[in-house]
Amino acid sequence: MFKERYAKISGWGKYVPEHVITNKDLEKMVDTSDEWITQRTGIKERRIRGENDTNSSMAVAASLPALEMAGLTAVDLDLIIVCTSSPDYLLPPVSSQVQDMLGANCGAFQLTAGCSGWVYGLATATSFIKSGMYNNILVVGSEIISFAIDYTDRQTCVLFGDAAAAVVLKPSEEPSGVLSFELGSDGSEYDALHVYDGGSTNPVSAITYEQGRHYIHMDGRRVFKFASRVVAQSLKRTIADAGLFPDDIDLYIPHQANARIVDAGARLMRQPLEKFYMNIHKYGNTSTASVPLAMVEALEEGRLKEGDKVAMIAFGAGLTWATVVVQLGVGEISPAHSLFSTGRAQYVAKRARETVLDGVQAALLPLYTFIERIRDN
Ligand code: COA
């Protein structure tokens, strides 16, 4: 009998750089104050990458404890998704570096959807597992967003910080993992949060540096308005899609962009603010690492337990947003069982057939070349 597959969050980990920049530190750099930043954003300090931190090294540091907790090693992974807007290089995708550094032997891709990236990644990974295509998937949010921050621009430099967080998903037969999701995009607002140069439209030039066009430019008020609206609307829709009511959610984990956006969201949802997890005071906005980092810390602090229902929402450049309703814990399918699920068995058989055919073709290649040479002569 067909049994529905779920994608259980089976392991998690985080990495935050050691170097702290406080609001007091920023007072020395731009015309701002601890009071203004605290009141307008809720942020007290943020972490900035150390000399040895790269996007890939941070992603790996967050992934290793996640794999260990899930009882897996890197070779057990079927797919790696690294979500980021600040990869080590424009090419290659940082996901391949992470795959190599972990010693995994599977597909890997980089996913970019602004600060919503990791939630997009979680929904994508869930779909692969639910379809029976893959069993074990690593989803990482890793961000060194400070590289694109102008530390003379008081509007942006107070907001952002660096961090990484990761989860491992495994198949389960019990309702767990992502129960419903919504992925959203409104590209008409692309210029509200924008890096003008460094892409193919405006490659980097001397003018880029002169005019600071390689930094993040933000229309804070526009993003604020968008976010305040979309948070409650998308949460309500996604919770309803899971067959639940806002009161059924044990903990809300919002993108840590601005405490006032969270206040507005809680009010519109008619939910107590205490149900909205916040660690913005410690890290600021860590872009796509923000939601998984908050989730990991909520778990570490015992704010979440097996069976709890969690609603997570992120928003950011694009403008994009992404929302998931997740149930924690419960049940796992043994690898042998999932291996012989129909979809997976067909997939394994197809891969084996292709491998054999590839091998035969490779072996025959010198013979073809030899025959063609004889023909040409
Ligand atoms: N310190 C002191 N003053 C500052 C400041 C800072 N760090 N940043 C801006 N200001 C000033 C402005 O220049 C403005 O001064 P003016 O009235 O003399 O022109 C004043 O504060 C009010 O600016 P405003 O933009 O209306 O402030 P705000 O209350 O909207 O707060 C943000 C600004 C950026 C904190 C807020 O708009 C925000 O959080 N937006 C969303 C940003 C976001 O989430 N981005 C990431 C999405 S992933």
Short mmCIF file of C-alpha atoms in Angstrom, two decimals, residues 8-314:
data_model
loop_
_atom_site.label_atom_id
_atom_site.label_comp_id
_atom_site.label_asym_id
_atom_site.label_seq_id
_atom_site.Cartn_x
_atom_site.Cartn_y
_atom_site.Cartn_z
CA LYS A 8 11.87 15.00 8.62
CA ILE A 9 14.32 17.58 9.93
CA SER A 10 16.75 15.06 11.47
CA GLY A 11 19.82 17.14 12.26
CA TRP A 12 20.86 20.74 12.53
CA GLY A 13 23.90 22.93 13.13
CA LYS A 14 25.09 26.52 13.06
CA TYR A 15 28.25 28.54 12.72
CA VAL A 16 28.65 32.16 13.79
CA PRO A 17 31.95 34.02 13.40
CA GLU A 18 33.66 35.09 16.62
CA HIS A 19 34.13 38.73 15.70
CA VAL A 20 31.37 40.93 17.19
CA ILE A 21 30.50 44.47 16.06
CA THR A 22 28.32 46.27 18.61
CA ASN A 23 26.14 49.33 18.08
CA LYS A 24 28.74 51.25 20.09
CA ASP A 25 31.41 50.18 17.55
CA LEU A 26 29.20 51.49 14.74
CA GLU A 27 28.79 54.83 16.51
CA LYS A 28 32.50 55.33 15.81
CA MET A 29 32.07 54.52 12.11
CA VAL A 30 28.88 56.35 11.02
CA ASP A 31 26.48 59.01 12.29
CA THR A 32 24.25 56.70 14.36
CA SER A 33 23.56 55.75 17.97
CA ASP A 34 22.94 52.61 19.99
CA GLU A 35 19.57 54.10 20.97
CA TRP A 36 18.46 54.68 17.34
CA ILE A 37 19.52 51.20 16.17
CA THR A 38 17.94 49.45 19.16
CA GLN A 39 14.63 51.32 18.93
CA ARG A 40 14.27 51.19 15.15
CA THR A 41 15.53 47.64 14.55
CA GLY A 42 15.98 45.65 17.80
CA ILE A 43 19.62 44.93 16.91
CA LYS A 44 22.37 45.26 19.56
CA GLU A 45 25.26 43.48 17.83
CA ARG A 46 26.15 41.40 14.80
CA ARG A 47 28.92 38.94 13.82
CA ILE A 48 31.36 39.68 11.01
CA ARG A 49 33.53 37.06 9.27
CA GLY A 50 37.03 36.44 10.60
CA GLU A 51 40.17 36.23 8.48
CA ASN A 52 39.76 32.50 7.92
CA ASP A 53 35.99 32.45 7.38
CA THR A 54 34.73 31.86 3.86
CA ASN A 55 31.18 31.14 2.77
CA SER A 56 32.14 27.51 2.08
CA SER A 57 34.06 27.02 5.35
CA MET A 58 31.12 28.44 7.34
CA ALA A 59 28.67 26.22 5.43
CA VAL A 60 30.79 23.14 6.23
CA ALA A 61 31.13 24.14 9.90
CA ALA A 62 27.33 24.33 10.19
CA SER A 63 26.79 21.10 8.22
CA LEU A 64 29.07 18.75 10.18
CA PRO A 65 27.05 18.80 13.44
CA ALA A 66 23.84 18.54 11.40
CA LEU A 67 25.10 15.38 9.70
CA GLU A 68 26.30 13.90 12.99
CA MET A 69 22.97 14.53 14.70
CA ALA A 70 21.17 12.91 11.77
CA GLY A 71 23.41 9.84 12.17
CA LEU A 72 24.81 10.25 8.66
CA THR A 73 28.14 10.84 7.03
CA ALA A 74 28.64 12.98 3.94
CA VAL A 75 28.66 9.93 1.63
CA ASP A 76 25.08 9.14 2.69
CA LEU A 77 23.86 12.42 1.18
CA ASP A 78 21.83 12.31 -2.03
CA LEU A 79 21.82 16.08 -2.59
CA ILE A 80 23.31 19.29 -1.20
CA ILE A 81 21.60 22.66 -1.55
CA VAL A 82 23.60 25.70 -0.45
CA CYS A 83 21.47 28.83 -0.27
CA THR A 84 23.35 32.11 -0.45
CA SER A 85 23.75 35.53 -2.04
CA SER A 86 27.43 35.74 -1.11
CA PRO A 87 29.23 32.69 -2.54
CA ASP A 88 33.03 32.44 -2.38
CA TYR A 89 33.17 33.14 -6.13
CA LEU A 90 30.79 34.08 -8.95
CA LEU A 91 31.84 30.70 -10.38
CA PRO A 92 31.93 27.85 -9.31
CA PRO A 93 28.72 27.53 -7.31
CA VAL A 94 29.78 27.34 -3.67
CA SER A 95 27.71 24.15 -3.33
CA SER A 96 30.40 22.19 -5.24
CA GLN A 97 33.09 23.45 -2.89
CA VAL A 98 30.95 22.39 0.07
CA GLN A 99 30.32 18.94 -1.51
CA ASP A 100 34.07 18.46 -1.98
CA MET A 101 35.04 19.75 1.48
CA LEU A 102 32.50 17.46 3.14
CA GLY A 103 33.64 14.47 1.04
CA ALA A 104 30.15 13.89 -0.34
CA ASN A 105 29.48 12.07 -3.59
CA CYS A 106 26.22 13.57 -4.80
CA GLY A 107 24.66 16.41 -6.75
CA ALA A 108 24.95 19.89 -5.33
CA PHE A 109 23.55 23.23 -6.36
CA GLN A 110 23.53 26.80 -5.18
CA LEU A 111 20.20 28.49 -4.67
CA THR A 112 19.82 32.27 -4.66
CA ALA A 113 16.54 33.91 -3.64
CA GLY A 114 17.75 36.78 -1.45
CA CYS A 115 17.11 36.35 2.25
CA SER A 116 14.32 33.87 1.39
CA GLY A 117 16.85 31.40 -0.08
CA TRP A 118 17.00 28.83 2.72
CA VAL A 119 13.22 28.56 3.02
CA TYR A 120 13.08 28.07 -0.79
CA GLY A 121 15.77 25.39 -0.31
CA LEU A 122 13.83 23.62 2.44
CA ALA A 123 10.71 23.47 0.25
CA THR A 124 12.76 22.21 -2.72
CA ALA A 125 14.52 19.49 -0.70
CA THR A 126 11.19 18.38 0.78
CA SER A 127 9.75 17.96 -2.70
CA PHE A 128 12.69 15.73 -3.76
CA ILE A 129 12.19 13.52 -0.70
CA LYS A 130 8.40 13.37 -0.91
CA SER A 131 8.62 12.30 -4.56
CA GLY A 132 10.83 9.34 -3.55
CA MET A 133 13.72 10.57 -5.70
CA TYR A 134 16.15 11.19 -2.84
CA ASN A 135 16.48 10.17 0.79
CA ASN A 136 19.03 12.37 2.56
CA ILE A 137 19.42 16.05 1.73
CA LEU A 138 21.55 18.77 3.29
CA VAL A 139 20.14 22.30 3.11
CA VAL A 140 22.52 25.06 4.16
CA GLY A 141 22.06 28.81 4.48
CA SER A 142 25.47 30.47 4.49
CA GLU A 143 26.11 34.16 4.20
CA ILE A 144 29.05 36.55 4.31
CA ILE A 145 26.80 39.45 3.42
CA SER A 146 29.23 41.93 5.05
CA PHE A 147 31.33 41.76 1.85
CA ALA A 148 28.62 43.79 0.07
CA ILE A 149 28.02 46.31 2.86
CA ASP A 150 29.19 49.89 2.64
CA TYR A 151 30.37 50.71 6.17
CA THR A 152 29.82 54.42 5.46
CA ASP A 153 26.09 53.87 4.72
CA ARG A 154 24.32 54.09 8.09
CA GLN A 155 21.06 52.76 6.67
CA THR A 156 22.48 49.34 5.72
CA CYS A 157 25.62 48.79 7.80
CA VAL A 158 23.70 48.64 11.08
CA LEU A 159 21.41 45.88 9.83
CA PHE A 160 23.44 43.01 8.45
CA GLY A 161 25.75 40.27 9.83
CA ASP A 162 27.38 36.98 8.80
CA ALA A 163 26.39 33.42 9.82
CA ALA A 164 25.59 29.93 8.57
CA ALA A 165 23.09 27.24 9.59
CA ALA A 166 22.19 23.86 8.14
CA VAL A 167 19.65 21.05 8.40
CA VAL A 168 19.63 17.45 7.22
CA LEU A 169 16.34 16.05 5.96
CA LYS A 170 15.56 12.32 6.01
CA PRO A 171 12.44 10.47 4.87
CA SER A 172 9.69 9.63 7.35
CA GLU A 173 6.27 8.02 7.16
CA GLU A 174 4.86 10.08 10.02
CA PRO A 175 3.63 13.62 9.33
CA SER A 176 6.75 15.71 9.92
CA GLY A 177 8.94 18.25 8.22
CA VAL A 178 7.33 20.71 5.81
CA LEU A 179 3.53 20.30 5.86
CA SER A 180 2.85 23.25 3.54
CA PHE A 181 4.79 26.03 1.87
CA GLU A 182 4.38 29.20 -0.19
CA LEU A 183 7.11 30.62 -2.42
CA GLY A 184 6.60 34.20 -3.60
CA SER A 185 8.29 36.75 -5.84
CA ASP A 186 7.52 40.31 -6.90
CA GLY A 187 10.27 41.31 -9.33
CA SER A 188 8.62 44.67 -10.03
CA GLU A 189 10.25 45.75 -6.75
CA TYR A 190 13.73 44.51 -7.76
CA ASP A 191 15.37 47.91 -7.20
CA ALA A 192 14.28 48.21 -3.55
CA LEU A 193 17.22 46.00 -2.53
CA HIS A 194 19.88 45.99 -5.20
CA VAL A 195 23.58 45.62 -6.03
CA TYR A 196 23.94 47.58 -9.29
CA ASP A 197 27.32 46.30 -10.54
CA GLY A 198 29.13 42.99 -10.64
CA GLY A 199 26.53 41.11 -12.73
CA SER A 200 26.46 40.70 -16.52
CA THR A 201 24.47 43.90 -17.11
CA ASN A 202 27.02 46.14 -15.41
CA PRO A 203 30.33 44.29 -15.01
CA VAL A 204 32.71 45.69 -12.44
CA SER A 205 34.63 48.76 -13.61
CA ALA A 206 36.65 51.59 -12.06
CA ILE A 207 33.39 53.60 -11.80
CA THR A 208 31.90 50.73 -9.77
CA TYR A 209 34.37 51.36 -6.96
CA GLU A 210 34.31 55.14 -7.27
CA GLN A 211 30.52 55.21 -6.88
CA GLY A 212 30.19 52.25 -4.49
CA ARG A 213 27.97 50.42 -6.97
CA HIS A 214 29.20 47.01 -5.74
CA TYR A 215 27.48 47.53 -2.37
CA ILE A 216 23.90 46.74 -1.35
CA HIS A 217 21.62 49.72 -1.97
CA MET A 218 18.34 49.65 -0.13
CA ASP A 219 15.15 51.66 -0.02
CA GLY A 220 14.49 50.78 3.62
CA ARG A 221 10.98 52.21 3.79
CA ARG A 222 9.84 50.31 0.68
CA VAL A 223 11.22 47.01 1.98
CA PHE A 224 9.68 47.70 5.39
CA LYS A 225 6.23 48.29 3.87
CA PHE A 226 6.44 45.18 1.68
CA ALA A 227 7.62 42.98 4.56
CA SER A 228 5.03 44.24 7.05
CA ARG A 229 2.29 43.35 4.56
CA VAL A 230 3.58 40.01 3.29
CA VAL A 231 4.51 38.44 6.65
CA ALA A 232 0.95 38.13 8.00
CA GLN A 233 -0.68 37.47 4.61
CA SER A 234 1.66 34.63 3.64
CA LEU A 235 1.69 33.09 7.12
CA LYS A 236 -2.13 32.98 7.18
CA ARG A 237 -2.32 31.34 3.73
CA THR A 238 0.39 28.75 4.44
CA ILE A 239 -1.02 27.83 7.86
CA ALA A 240 -4.46 27.35 6.27
CA ASP A 241 -2.88 25.17 3.53
CA ALA A 242 -1.57 22.89 6.29
CA GLY A 243 -5.13 22.57 7.60
CA LEU A 244 -4.28 24.57 10.72
CA PHE A 245 -5.20 27.83 12.45
CA PRO A 246 -2.71 30.48 13.69
CA ASP A 247 -3.45 29.37 17.28
CA ASP A 248 -2.26 25.82 16.41
CA ILE A 249 1.28 27.07 15.74
CA ASP A 250 3.57 26.51 18.73
CA LEU A 251 6.30 28.88 17.58
CA TYR A 252 6.68 31.41 14.78
CA ILE A 253 10.20 31.87 13.40
CA PRO A 254 10.29 35.07 11.35
CA HIS A 255 13.17 36.45 9.29
CA GLN A 256 15.29 38.50 11.70
CA ALA A 257 15.34 41.74 9.68
CA ASN A 258 13.67 44.25 11.96
CA ALA A 259 11.87 43.69 15.29
CA ARG A 260 9.22 46.23 14.24
CA ILE A 261 8.32 44.10 11.20
CA VAL A 262 7.81 41.15 13.56
CA ASP A 263 5.65 43.29 15.89
CA ALA A 264 3.45 44.27 12.94
CA GLY A 265 3.22 40.62 11.80
CA ALA A 266 2.22 39.39 15.27
CA ARG A 267 -0.42 42.10 15.59
CA LEU A 268 -1.95 41.32 12.18
CA MET A 269 -1.92 37.60 13.00
CA ARG A 270 -3.58 38.34 16.37
CA GLN A 271 -0.89 36.22 18.03
CA PRO A 272 1.09 37.08 21.18
CA LEU A 273 4.55 38.47 20.42
CA GLU A 274 6.05 35.84 22.77
CA LYS A 275 5.16 33.19 20.18
CA PHE A 276 7.58 34.88 17.72
CA TYR A 277 11.16 33.74 18.27
CA MET A 278 13.76 36.50 18.11
CA ASN A 279 17.56 36.49 18.19
CA ILE A 280 17.97 39.66 16.10
CA HIS A 281 19.61 41.47 19.06
CA LYS A 282 22.61 39.09 18.79
CA TYR A 283 23.07 38.74 15.04
CA GLY A 284 21.10 41.37 13.09
CA ASN A 285 19.96 40.27 9.65
CA THR A 286 22.11 37.35 8.47
CA SER A 287 20.22 37.14 5.18
CA THR A 288 19.46 33.57 4.15
CA ALA A 289 21.10 32.17 7.32
CA SER A 290 18.65 34.15 9.46
CA VAL A 291 15.68 31.75 9.66
CA PRO A 292 17.68 28.49 10.05
CA LEU A 293 19.94 30.14 12.64
CA ALA A 294 16.87 31.23 14.61
CA MET A 295 15.38 27.74 14.30
CA VAL A 296 18.59 26.08 15.53
CA GLU A 297 18.83 28.45 18.50
CA ALA A 298 15.15 27.92 19.38
CA LEU A 299 15.85 24.16 19.42
CA GLU A 300 19.02 24.60 21.50
CA GLU A 301 17.11 26.73 24.02
CA GLY A 302 14.34 24.15 24.37
CA ARG A 303 11.72 26.46 22.88
CA LEU A 304 10.75 23.60 20.55
CA LYS A 305 10.08 19.92 21.17
CA GLU A 306 9.13 16.87 19.13
CA GLY A 307 5.72 17.22 17.53
CA ASP A 308 5.64 21.03 17.73
CA LYS A 309 4.29 22.95 14.76
CA VAL A 310 6.43 25.83 13.56
CA ALA A 311 5.71 28.52 10.97
CA MET A 312 8.76 30.14 9.40
CA ILE A 313 8.79 33.09 7.04
CA ALA A 314 11.61 34.86 5.21
#
